[in-house]
């Protein structure tokens, strides 16, 4: 079964817009679990413009589902005396997803170049796995990059699905083709497979039908946007239906 991990960054964005604690990010994480989500994802960035390092720490003891922390291992918090690696090692989530975010980017916009960053990724993967944390590398649908990712010792790769989502309306068969190929390469390399970025109620079912061996999808922006109209409980149920 493909698990649904809800990325709650956007909830923190709304809270931070006014200060205070409305909406309550911690309660929202618990509610997502209560309504059927099989995972919670957060992506703390150094500027803490949405999820804060303190949020990431506070969520761990409150949930029983898988906890996935995304981010650039080179990131250093502007409010805490430690960086992303220190944060993840302290929390010890079920999974860490390595994302090559440049400082100041609006959202994740590329996967790792696993050729240029091979030794660095090997070192980071080894450090996290030594703490018993499953590692996933955020990556484009590029067979060579996936093959080189496998050489780092990572457990999984997460396919960056923005191009699939943006091309879906023009022709879903063409949009999915490189992702099916990439998914097969990952499977042949013995890697687990995650996917995320701009997946939605419109395009998720077809993506899952074509790559049914997906381990997990991580969805935030579209899911939280849908919840404004449908409510979070109904929204989670609809996303789970897409993965049924």
Short mmCIF file of N, CA, C and O in Angstrom, two decimals, residues 73-163:
data_model
loop_
_atom_site.label_atom_id
_atom_site.label_comp_id
_atom_site.label_asym_id
_atom_site.label_seq_id
_atom_site.Cartn_x
_atom_site.Cartn_y
_atom_site.Cartn_z
N UNK A 73 20.79 19.15 4.05
CA UNK A 73 21.67 18.87 5.19
C UNK A 73 22.68 19.97 5.46
O UNK A 73 23.28 20.02 6.55
N UNK A 74 22.87 20.88 4.51
CA UNK A 74 23.80 22.00 4.72
C UNK A 74 23.14 23.17 5.44
O UNK A 74 23.79 24.15 5.78
N UNK A 75 21.83 23.09 5.66
CA UNK A 75 21.09 24.20 6.25
C UNK A 75 21.44 24.45 7.70
O UNK A 75 21.62 23.53 8.49
N UNK A 76 21.51 25.73 8.07
CA UNK A 76 21.78 26.15 9.44
C UNK A 76 20.65 27.08 9.87
O UNK A 76 20.40 28.10 9.23
N UNK A 77 19.98 26.76 10.96
CA UNK A 77 18.88 27.60 11.43
C UNK A 77 19.37 28.98 11.83
O UNK A 77 20.45 29.13 12.41
N UNK A 78 18.55 29.99 11.55
CA UNK A 78 18.88 31.34 11.95
C UNK A 78 18.46 31.64 13.39
O UNK A 78 18.79 32.70 13.93
N UNK A 79 17.72 30.72 14.01
CA UNK A 79 17.26 30.96 15.37
C UNK A 79 17.78 29.94 16.38
O UNK A 79 17.59 30.11 17.58
N UNK A 80 18.42 28.89 15.88
CA UNK A 80 18.93 27.85 16.77
C UNK A 80 20.44 27.72 16.58
O UNK A 80 20.97 28.03 15.51
N UNK A 81 21.12 27.23 17.58
CA UNK A 81 22.59 27.12 17.47
C UNK A 81 23.05 25.85 16.78
O UNK A 81 24.15 25.38 17.02
N UNK A 82 22.20 25.25 15.94
CA UNK A 82 22.62 24.05 15.24
C UNK A 82 21.94 23.98 13.89
O UNK A 82 21.04 24.75 13.57
N UNK A 83 22.38 23.01 13.09
CA UNK A 83 21.90 22.90 11.72
C UNK A 83 20.93 21.75 11.52
O UNK A 83 20.52 21.07 12.46
N UNK A 84 20.60 21.53 10.25
CA UNK A 84 19.61 20.51 9.88
C UNK A 84 20.05 19.12 10.34
O UNK A 84 19.25 18.35 10.87
N UNK A 85 21.30 18.79 10.12
CA UNK A 85 21.79 17.46 10.52
C UNK A 85 21.64 17.26 12.02
O UNK A 85 21.19 16.20 12.48
N UNK A 86 21.99 18.28 12.80
CA UNK A 86 21.86 18.18 14.26
C UNK A 86 20.40 17.99 14.65
O UNK A 86 20.08 17.20 15.54
N UNK A 87 19.52 18.73 14.00
CA UNK A 87 18.09 18.63 14.29
C UNK A 87 17.57 17.22 14.05
O UNK A 87 16.90 16.63 14.91
N UNK A 88 17.88 16.67 12.89
CA UNK A 88 17.38 15.35 12.53
C UNK A 88 17.96 14.28 13.46
O UNK A 88 17.23 13.37 13.90
N UNK A 89 19.21 14.39 13.80
CA UNK A 89 19.83 13.40 14.68
C UNK A 89 19.24 13.47 16.09
O UNK A 89 19.16 12.45 16.79
N UNK A 90 18.83 14.66 16.51
CA UNK A 90 18.20 14.78 17.82
C UNK A 90 16.80 14.17 17.81
O UNK A 90 16.40 13.47 18.75
N UNK A 91 16.04 14.42 16.73
CA UNK A 91 14.66 13.93 16.66
C UNK A 91 14.59 12.44 16.34
O UNK A 91 13.76 11.71 16.85
N UNK A 92 15.47 12.00 15.45
CA UNK A 92 15.48 10.62 14.96
C UNK A 92 14.11 10.20 14.41
O UNK A 92 13.45 9.29 14.93
N UNK A 93 13.67 10.87 13.33
CA UNK A 93 12.41 10.51 12.71
C UNK A 93 12.52 9.17 11.99
O UNK A 93 13.62 8.62 11.85
N UNK A 94 11.40 8.67 11.51
CA UNK A 94 11.44 7.44 10.72
C UNK A 94 12.25 7.63 9.45
O UNK A 94 12.97 6.73 9.02
N UNK A 95 12.14 8.83 8.86
CA UNK A 95 12.78 9.08 7.57
C UNK A 95 13.27 10.52 7.48
O UNK A 95 12.63 11.44 7.96
N UNK A 96 14.41 10.68 6.85
CA UNK A 96 14.89 12.00 6.46
C UNK A 96 15.00 12.03 4.94
O UNK A 96 15.50 11.08 4.32
N UNK A 97 14.48 13.09 4.34
CA UNK A 97 14.55 13.26 2.89
C UNK A 97 15.50 14.40 2.58
O UNK A 97 15.27 15.54 2.99
N UNK A 98 16.56 14.10 1.87
CA UNK A 98 17.59 15.09 1.56
C UNK A 98 17.18 15.87 0.32
O UNK A 98 16.98 15.29 -0.75
N UNK A 99 17.04 17.18 0.46
CA UNK A 99 16.59 18.06 -0.63
C UNK A 99 17.63 19.16 -0.83
O UNK A 99 18.02 19.82 0.14
N UNK A 100 18.07 19.40 -2.08
CA UNK A 100 19.15 20.36 -2.33
C UNK A 100 18.68 21.80 -2.44
O UNK A 100 19.00 22.51 -3.39
N UNK A 101 17.87 22.26 -1.49
CA UNK A 101 17.35 23.63 -1.55
C UNK A 101 18.48 24.65 -1.43
O UNK A 101 19.29 24.57 -0.50
N UNK A 102 18.47 25.59 -2.34
CA UNK A 102 19.34 26.75 -2.16
C UNK A 102 18.66 27.70 -1.19
O UNK A 102 17.43 27.77 -1.12
N UNK A 103 19.44 28.47 -0.44
CA UNK A 103 18.85 29.41 0.51
C UNK A 103 18.04 30.46 -0.24
O UNK A 103 18.49 31.01 -1.25
N UNK A 104 16.84 30.73 0.23
CA UNK A 104 16.02 31.76 -0.37
C UNK A 104 15.06 31.28 -1.45
O UNK A 104 14.26 32.06 -1.94
N UNK A 105 15.11 30.00 -1.83
CA UNK A 105 14.19 29.52 -2.86
C UNK A 105 12.77 29.50 -2.31
O UNK A 105 12.54 29.27 -1.12
N UNK A 106 11.79 29.74 -3.19
CA UNK A 106 10.40 29.76 -2.77
C UNK A 106 9.92 28.37 -2.39
O UNK A 106 9.23 28.16 -1.40
N UNK A 107 10.30 27.38 -3.22
CA UNK A 107 9.96 25.99 -2.96
C UNK A 107 11.02 25.11 -3.62
O UNK A 107 11.83 25.60 -4.41
N UNK A 108 11.02 23.84 -3.30
CA UNK A 108 11.99 22.93 -3.90
C UNK A 108 11.82 22.93 -5.41
O UNK A 108 10.71 22.84 -5.92
N UNK A 109 12.92 23.05 -6.14
CA UNK A 109 12.80 23.20 -7.60
C UNK A 109 13.76 22.33 -8.40
O UNK A 109 13.88 22.50 -9.60
N UNK A 110 14.41 21.37 -7.76
CA UNK A 110 15.31 20.46 -8.48
C UNK A 110 15.73 19.34 -7.55
O UNK A 110 15.73 19.49 -6.32
N UNK A 111 16.07 18.21 -8.16
CA UNK A 111 16.62 17.11 -7.40
C UNK A 111 18.14 17.21 -7.32
O UNK A 111 18.76 18.08 -7.94
N UNK A 112 18.74 16.30 -6.58
CA UNK A 112 20.19 16.28 -6.41
C UNK A 112 20.90 15.86 -7.70
O UNK A 112 20.41 15.01 -8.44
N UNK A 113 22.04 16.45 -7.94
CA UNK A 113 22.99 15.93 -8.91
C UNK A 113 23.83 14.92 -8.14
O UNK A 113 24.76 15.29 -7.40
N UNK A 114 23.50 13.66 -8.29
CA UNK A 114 24.14 12.62 -7.49
C UNK A 114 25.51 12.23 -8.03
O UNK A 114 26.23 11.45 -7.39
N UNK A 115 25.88 12.77 -9.19
CA UNK A 115 27.23 12.57 -9.71
C UNK A 115 28.17 13.56 -9.05
O UNK A 115 29.17 13.19 -8.43
N UNK A 116 27.84 14.84 -9.14
CA UNK A 116 28.70 15.88 -8.56
C UNK A 116 28.78 15.79 -7.04
O UNK A 116 29.80 16.12 -6.44
N UNK A 117 27.68 15.35 -6.43
CA UNK A 117 27.60 15.34 -4.96
C UNK A 117 27.73 13.93 -4.38
O UNK A 117 27.31 13.69 -3.25
N UNK A 118 28.30 13.02 -5.14
CA UNK A 118 28.35 11.62 -4.74
C UNK A 118 28.99 11.42 -3.36
O UNK A 118 28.40 10.81 -2.47
N UNK A 119 30.20 11.93 -3.17
CA UNK A 119 30.89 11.68 -1.90
C UNK A 119 30.18 12.36 -0.74
O UNK A 119 30.06 11.79 0.35
N UNK A 120 29.70 13.58 -0.96
CA UNK A 120 28.98 14.29 0.09
C UNK A 120 27.74 13.51 0.52
O UNK A 120 27.49 13.32 1.72
N UNK A 121 26.97 13.05 -0.45
CA UNK A 121 25.77 12.30 -0.13
C UNK A 121 26.09 10.97 0.55
O UNK A 121 25.38 10.55 1.47
N UNK A 122 27.15 10.33 0.12
CA UNK A 122 27.58 9.09 0.78
C UNK A 122 27.83 9.34 2.27
O UNK A 122 27.39 8.57 3.13
N UNK A 123 28.51 10.45 2.57
CA UNK A 123 28.84 10.77 3.96
C UNK A 123 27.59 11.07 4.78
O UNK A 123 27.45 10.62 5.92
N UNK A 124 26.68 11.86 4.19
CA UNK A 124 25.46 12.23 4.92
C UNK A 124 24.56 11.02 5.12
O UNK A 124 24.01 10.82 6.22
N UNK A 125 24.38 10.22 4.09
CA UNK A 125 23.56 9.01 4.20
C UNK A 125 24.10 8.10 5.29
O UNK A 125 23.35 7.58 6.13
N UNK A 126 25.40 7.91 5.31
CA UNK A 126 26.03 7.04 6.32
C UNK A 126 25.78 7.58 7.72
O UNK A 126 25.49 6.81 8.66
N UNK A 127 25.86 8.91 7.88
CA UNK A 127 25.67 9.50 9.20
C UNK A 127 24.24 9.28 9.70
O UNK A 127 24.04 8.91 10.86
N UNK A 128 23.26 9.49 8.84
CA UNK A 128 21.88 9.31 9.26
C UNK A 128 21.53 7.84 9.47
O UNK A 128 20.85 7.49 10.44
N UNK A 129 21.98 6.98 8.58
CA UNK A 129 21.68 5.56 8.74
C UNK A 129 22.34 4.99 9.99
O UNK A 129 21.82 4.06 10.61
N UNK A 130 23.46 5.58 10.37
CA UNK A 130 24.11 5.17 11.61
C UNK A 130 23.27 5.46 12.84
O UNK A 130 23.47 4.88 13.91
N UNK A 131 22.31 6.37 12.69
CA UNK A 131 21.38 6.72 13.78
C UNK A 131 20.06 5.96 13.65
O UNK A 131 19.11 6.24 14.40
N UNK A 132 19.99 5.04 12.70
CA UNK A 132 18.78 4.26 12.52
C UNK A 132 17.67 4.98 11.79
O UNK A 132 16.50 4.61 11.91
N UNK A 133 18.03 5.99 11.00
CA UNK A 133 17.05 6.79 10.27
C UNK A 133 17.05 6.37 8.80
O UNK A 133 18.11 6.32 8.17
N UNK A 134 15.88 6.05 8.26
CA UNK A 134 15.78 5.75 6.83
C UNK A 134 16.03 7.01 6.03
O UNK A 134 15.57 8.10 6.39
N UNK A 135 16.77 6.87 4.93
CA UNK A 135 17.16 8.03 4.12
C UNK A 135 16.54 7.94 2.73
O UNK A 135 16.57 6.90 2.08
N UNK A 136 16.01 9.07 2.27
CA UNK A 136 15.50 9.20 0.91
C UNK A 136 16.16 10.42 0.27
O UNK A 136 16.35 11.45 0.94
N UNK A 137 16.51 10.31 -0.99
CA UNK A 137 17.15 11.41 -1.72
C UNK A 137 16.17 11.96 -2.76
O UNK A 137 15.66 11.22 -3.60
N UNK A 138 15.90 13.24 -2.69
CA UNK A 138 15.01 13.94 -3.62
C UNK A 138 15.71 14.07 -4.96
O UNK A 138 16.83 14.58 -5.04
N UNK A 139 15.05 13.61 -6.03
CA UNK A 139 15.78 13.44 -7.28
C UNK A 139 14.86 13.63 -8.48
O UNK A 139 13.65 13.37 -8.42
N UNK A 140 15.41 14.11 -9.58
CA UNK A 140 14.65 14.22 -10.82
C UNK A 140 14.46 12.83 -11.43
O UNK A 140 15.17 11.88 -11.09
N UNK A 141 13.52 12.73 -12.35
CA UNK A 141 13.25 11.46 -13.04
C UNK A 141 14.32 11.22 -14.10
O UNK A 141 14.07 11.24 -15.30
N UNK A 142 15.53 10.97 -13.63
CA UNK A 142 16.71 10.82 -14.48
C UNK A 142 17.38 9.50 -14.11
O UNK A 142 17.93 9.36 -13.00
N UNK A 143 17.37 8.51 -14.99
CA UNK A 143 17.92 7.19 -14.66
C UNK A 143 19.36 7.24 -14.15
O UNK A 143 19.69 6.53 -13.18
N UNK A 144 20.21 8.06 -14.76
CA UNK A 144 21.60 8.11 -14.31
C UNK A 144 21.69 8.61 -12.87
O UNK A 144 22.46 8.08 -12.06
N UNK A 145 20.92 9.64 -12.54
CA UNK A 145 20.96 10.19 -11.20
C UNK A 145 20.44 9.19 -10.18
O UNK A 145 20.92 9.13 -9.04
N UNK A 146 19.47 8.38 -10.59
CA UNK A 146 18.94 7.36 -9.69
C UNK A 146 19.96 6.26 -9.47
O UNK A 146 20.18 5.80 -8.34
N UNK A 147 20.62 5.83 -10.54
CA UNK A 147 21.65 4.80 -10.41
C UNK A 147 22.78 5.27 -9.50
O UNK A 147 23.29 4.50 -8.67
N UNK A 148 23.16 6.53 -9.63
CA UNK A 148 24.23 7.06 -8.78
C UNK A 148 23.73 7.28 -7.35
O UNK A 148 24.51 7.17 -6.40
N UNK A 149 22.45 7.58 -7.19
CA UNK A 149 21.89 7.70 -5.85
C UNK A 149 22.00 6.36 -5.12
O UNK A 149 22.30 6.31 -3.92
N UNK A 150 21.76 5.27 -5.85
CA UNK A 150 21.84 3.95 -5.23
C UNK A 150 23.23 3.68 -4.67
O UNK A 150 23.39 2.97 -3.67
N UNK A 151 24.24 4.26 -5.28
CA UNK A 151 25.63 4.04 -4.84
C UNK A 151 25.96 4.78 -3.54
O UNK A 151 26.99 4.53 -2.93
N UNK A 152 25.08 5.69 -3.12
CA UNK A 152 25.32 6.42 -1.87
C UNK A 152 24.94 5.61 -0.65
O UNK A 152 25.29 5.97 0.47
N UNK A 153 24.17 4.52 -0.86
CA UNK A 153 23.68 3.73 0.26
C UNK A 153 22.31 4.16 0.74
O UNK A 153 21.81 3.63 1.74
N UNK A 154 21.68 5.11 0.05
CA UNK A 154 20.35 5.55 0.45
C UNK A 154 19.34 4.40 0.39
O UNK A 154 19.50 3.46 -0.39
N UNK A 155 18.31 4.51 1.20
CA UNK A 155 17.26 3.49 1.22
C UNK A 155 16.24 3.71 0.11
O UNK A 155 15.72 2.76 -0.48
N UNK A 156 15.93 4.99 -0.14
CA UNK A 156 14.90 5.34 -1.12
C UNK A 156 15.33 6.57 -1.93
O UNK A 156 16.27 7.27 -1.56
N UNK A 157 14.58 6.81 -3.00
CA UNK A 157 14.63 8.10 -3.68
C UNK A 157 13.21 8.64 -3.72
O UNK A 157 12.24 7.88 -3.72
N UNK A 158 13.10 9.97 -3.72
CA UNK A 158 11.80 10.61 -3.90
C UNK A 158 11.81 11.33 -5.24
O UNK A 158 12.62 12.23 -5.46
N UNK A 159 10.93 10.93 -6.14
CA UNK A 159 10.85 11.55 -7.45
C UNK A 159 10.22 12.93 -7.35
O UNK A 159 9.13 13.10 -6.78
N UNK A 160 10.90 13.92 -7.91
CA UNK A 160 10.42 15.30 -7.96
C UNK A 160 9.41 15.40 -9.09
O UNK A 160 9.76 15.33 -10.26
N UNK A 161 8.14 15.56 -8.75
CA UNK A 161 7.06 15.36 -9.71
C UNK A 161 6.47 16.64 -10.30
O UNK A 161 5.41 16.61 -10.93
N UNK A 162 7.14 17.77 -10.16
CA UNK A 162 6.60 19.02 -10.68
C UNK A 162 6.34 18.95 -12.18
O UNK A 162 5.29 19.42 -12.66
N UNK A 163 7.26 18.39 -12.95
CA UNK A 163 7.08 18.35 -14.41
C UNK A 163 5.90 17.46 -14.79
O UNK A 163 5.18 17.75 -15.76
#
